[in-house]
Amino acid sequence: RLSIPVSELMRRGAFAYEADTGVDEVAALADAARGAADRAGAAIEEALSFIVASNRRIAAMEAAAAGPKRPKTGPRKAV
């Protein structure tokens, strides 16, 4: 058994840890993440463009279905 608490053992282990991951591997990971973010952004832009076009088509169909607008008349006065 060790004569130190587990928290102290973990602290010492974390302090002594040396990562084997090289700078090149981290850079490659960052490049891959950047590429994924770019692709996701492009997909979002494409989806938003489709939604805007769809909303315009729907508005045009609703306007056509409503027919011509009649001028509004005010309340009639009693004669």
CSV table of C-alpha atoms in Angstrom, one decimal:
chain,number,residue,atom,x,y,z
A,1,ARG,CA,0.0,0.0,0.0
A,2,LEU,CA,1.0,3.6,-0.6
A,3,SER,CA,1.2,6.0,2.2
A,4,ILE,CA,-0.3,8.9,0.2
A,5,PRO,CA,-3.9,9.7,-0.7
A,6,VAL,CA,-5.2,8.8,-4.1
A,7,SER,CA,-5.7,12.5,-5.0
A,8,GLU,CA,-2.0,13.1,-4.3
A,9,LEU,CA,-1.1,10.1,-6.4
A,10,MET,CA,-3.2,11.4,-9.3
A,11,ARG,CA,-1.7,14.9,-9.0
A,12,ARG,CA,1.9,13.5,-9.1
A,13,GLY,CA,1.0,11.3,-12.1
A,14,ALA,CA,-0.5,14.2,-14.0
A,15,PHE,CA,2.5,16.4,-13.2
A,16,ALA,CA,4.9,13.7,-14.4
A,17,TYR,CA,3.0,12.8,-17.6
A,18,GLU,CA,4.7,13.5,-20.9
A,19,ALA,CA,2.6,13.3,-24.0
A,20,ASP,CA,4.0,11.2,-26.9
A,21,THR,CA,1.9,13.2,-29.4
A,22,GLY,CA,4.1,15.2,-31.7
A,23,VAL,CA,3.5,18.6,-33.0
A,24,ASP,CA,3.0,17.2,-36.5
A,25,GLU,CA,0.2,15.0,-35.3
A,26,VAL,CA,-1.5,17.9,-33.5
A,27,ALA,CA,-1.2,20.0,-36.6
A,28,ALA,CA,-2.7,17.3,-38.8
A,29,LEU,CA,-5.6,17.0,-36.3
A,30,ALA,CA,-6.2,20.7,-36.4
A,31,ASP,CA,-6.2,20.7,-40.2
A,32,ALA,CA,-8.7,17.9,-40.3
A,33,ALA,CA,-10.9,19.8,-37.8
A,34,ARG,CA,-10.7,22.9,-39.9
A,35,GLY,CA,-11.7,21.0,-43.0
A,36,ALA,CA,-14.6,19.5,-41.2
A,37,ALA,CA,-15.7,22.9,-40.0
A,38,ASP,CA,-15.5,24.3,-43.5
A,39,ARG,CA,-17.6,21.5,-44.9
A,40,ALA,CA,-20.2,21.9,-42.2
A,41,GLY,CA,-20.3,25.7,-42.8
A,42,ALA,CA,-20.8,25.1,-46.6
A,43,ALA,CA,-23.6,22.6,-45.9
A,44,ILE,CA,-25.3,25.1,-43.6
A,45,GLU,CA,-25.1,27.9,-46.2
A,46,GLU,CA,-26.6,25.5,-48.8
A,47,ALA,CA,-29.4,24.6,-46.5
A,48,LEU,CA,-30.2,28.2,-45.7
A,49,SER,CA,-30.2,29.1,-49.4
A,50,PHE,CA,-32.7,26.3,-50.0
A,51,ILE,CA,-34.9,27.5,-47.1
A,52,VAL,CA,-34.9,31.1,-48.4
A,53,ALA,CA,-35.9,30.0,-51.9
A,54,SER,CA,-38.6,27.7,-50.5
A,55,ASN,CA,-40.0,30.5,-48.3
A,56,ARG,CA,-40.2,32.7,-51.4
A,57,ARG,CA,-42.0,30.0,-53.4
A,58,ILE,CA,-44.5,29.5,-50.6
A,59,ALA,CA,-45.1,33.2,-50.2
A,60,ALA,CA,-45.8,33.4,-54.0
A,61,MET,CA,-48.2,30.5,-53.9
A,62,GLU,CA,-50.0,32.0,-50.9
A,63,ALA,CA,-50.3,35.3,-52.6
A,64,ALA,CA,-51.7,33.7,-55.8
A,65,ALA,CA,-54.2,31.6,-53.8
A,66,ALA,CA,-55.4,34.7,-51.9
A,67,GLY,CA,-56.4,36.4,-55.2
A,68,PRO,CA,-56.5,40.1,-55.9
A,69,LYS,CA,-56.7,42.3,-52.9
A,70,ARG,CA,-59.8,44.4,-52.4
A,71,PRO,CA,-59.4,48.0,-51.2
A,72,LYS,CA,-60.4,48.3,-47.6
A,73,THR,CA,-63.5,50.3,-46.8
A,74,GLY,CA,-64.2,52.1,-43.6
A,75,PRO,CA,-67.3,51.7,-41.5
A,76,ARG,CA,-70.5,52.7,-43.1
A,77,LYS,CA,-72.3,55.7,-41.7
A,78,ALA,CA,-76.0,55.5,-40.9
A,79,VAL,CA,-78.0,57.8,-43.2
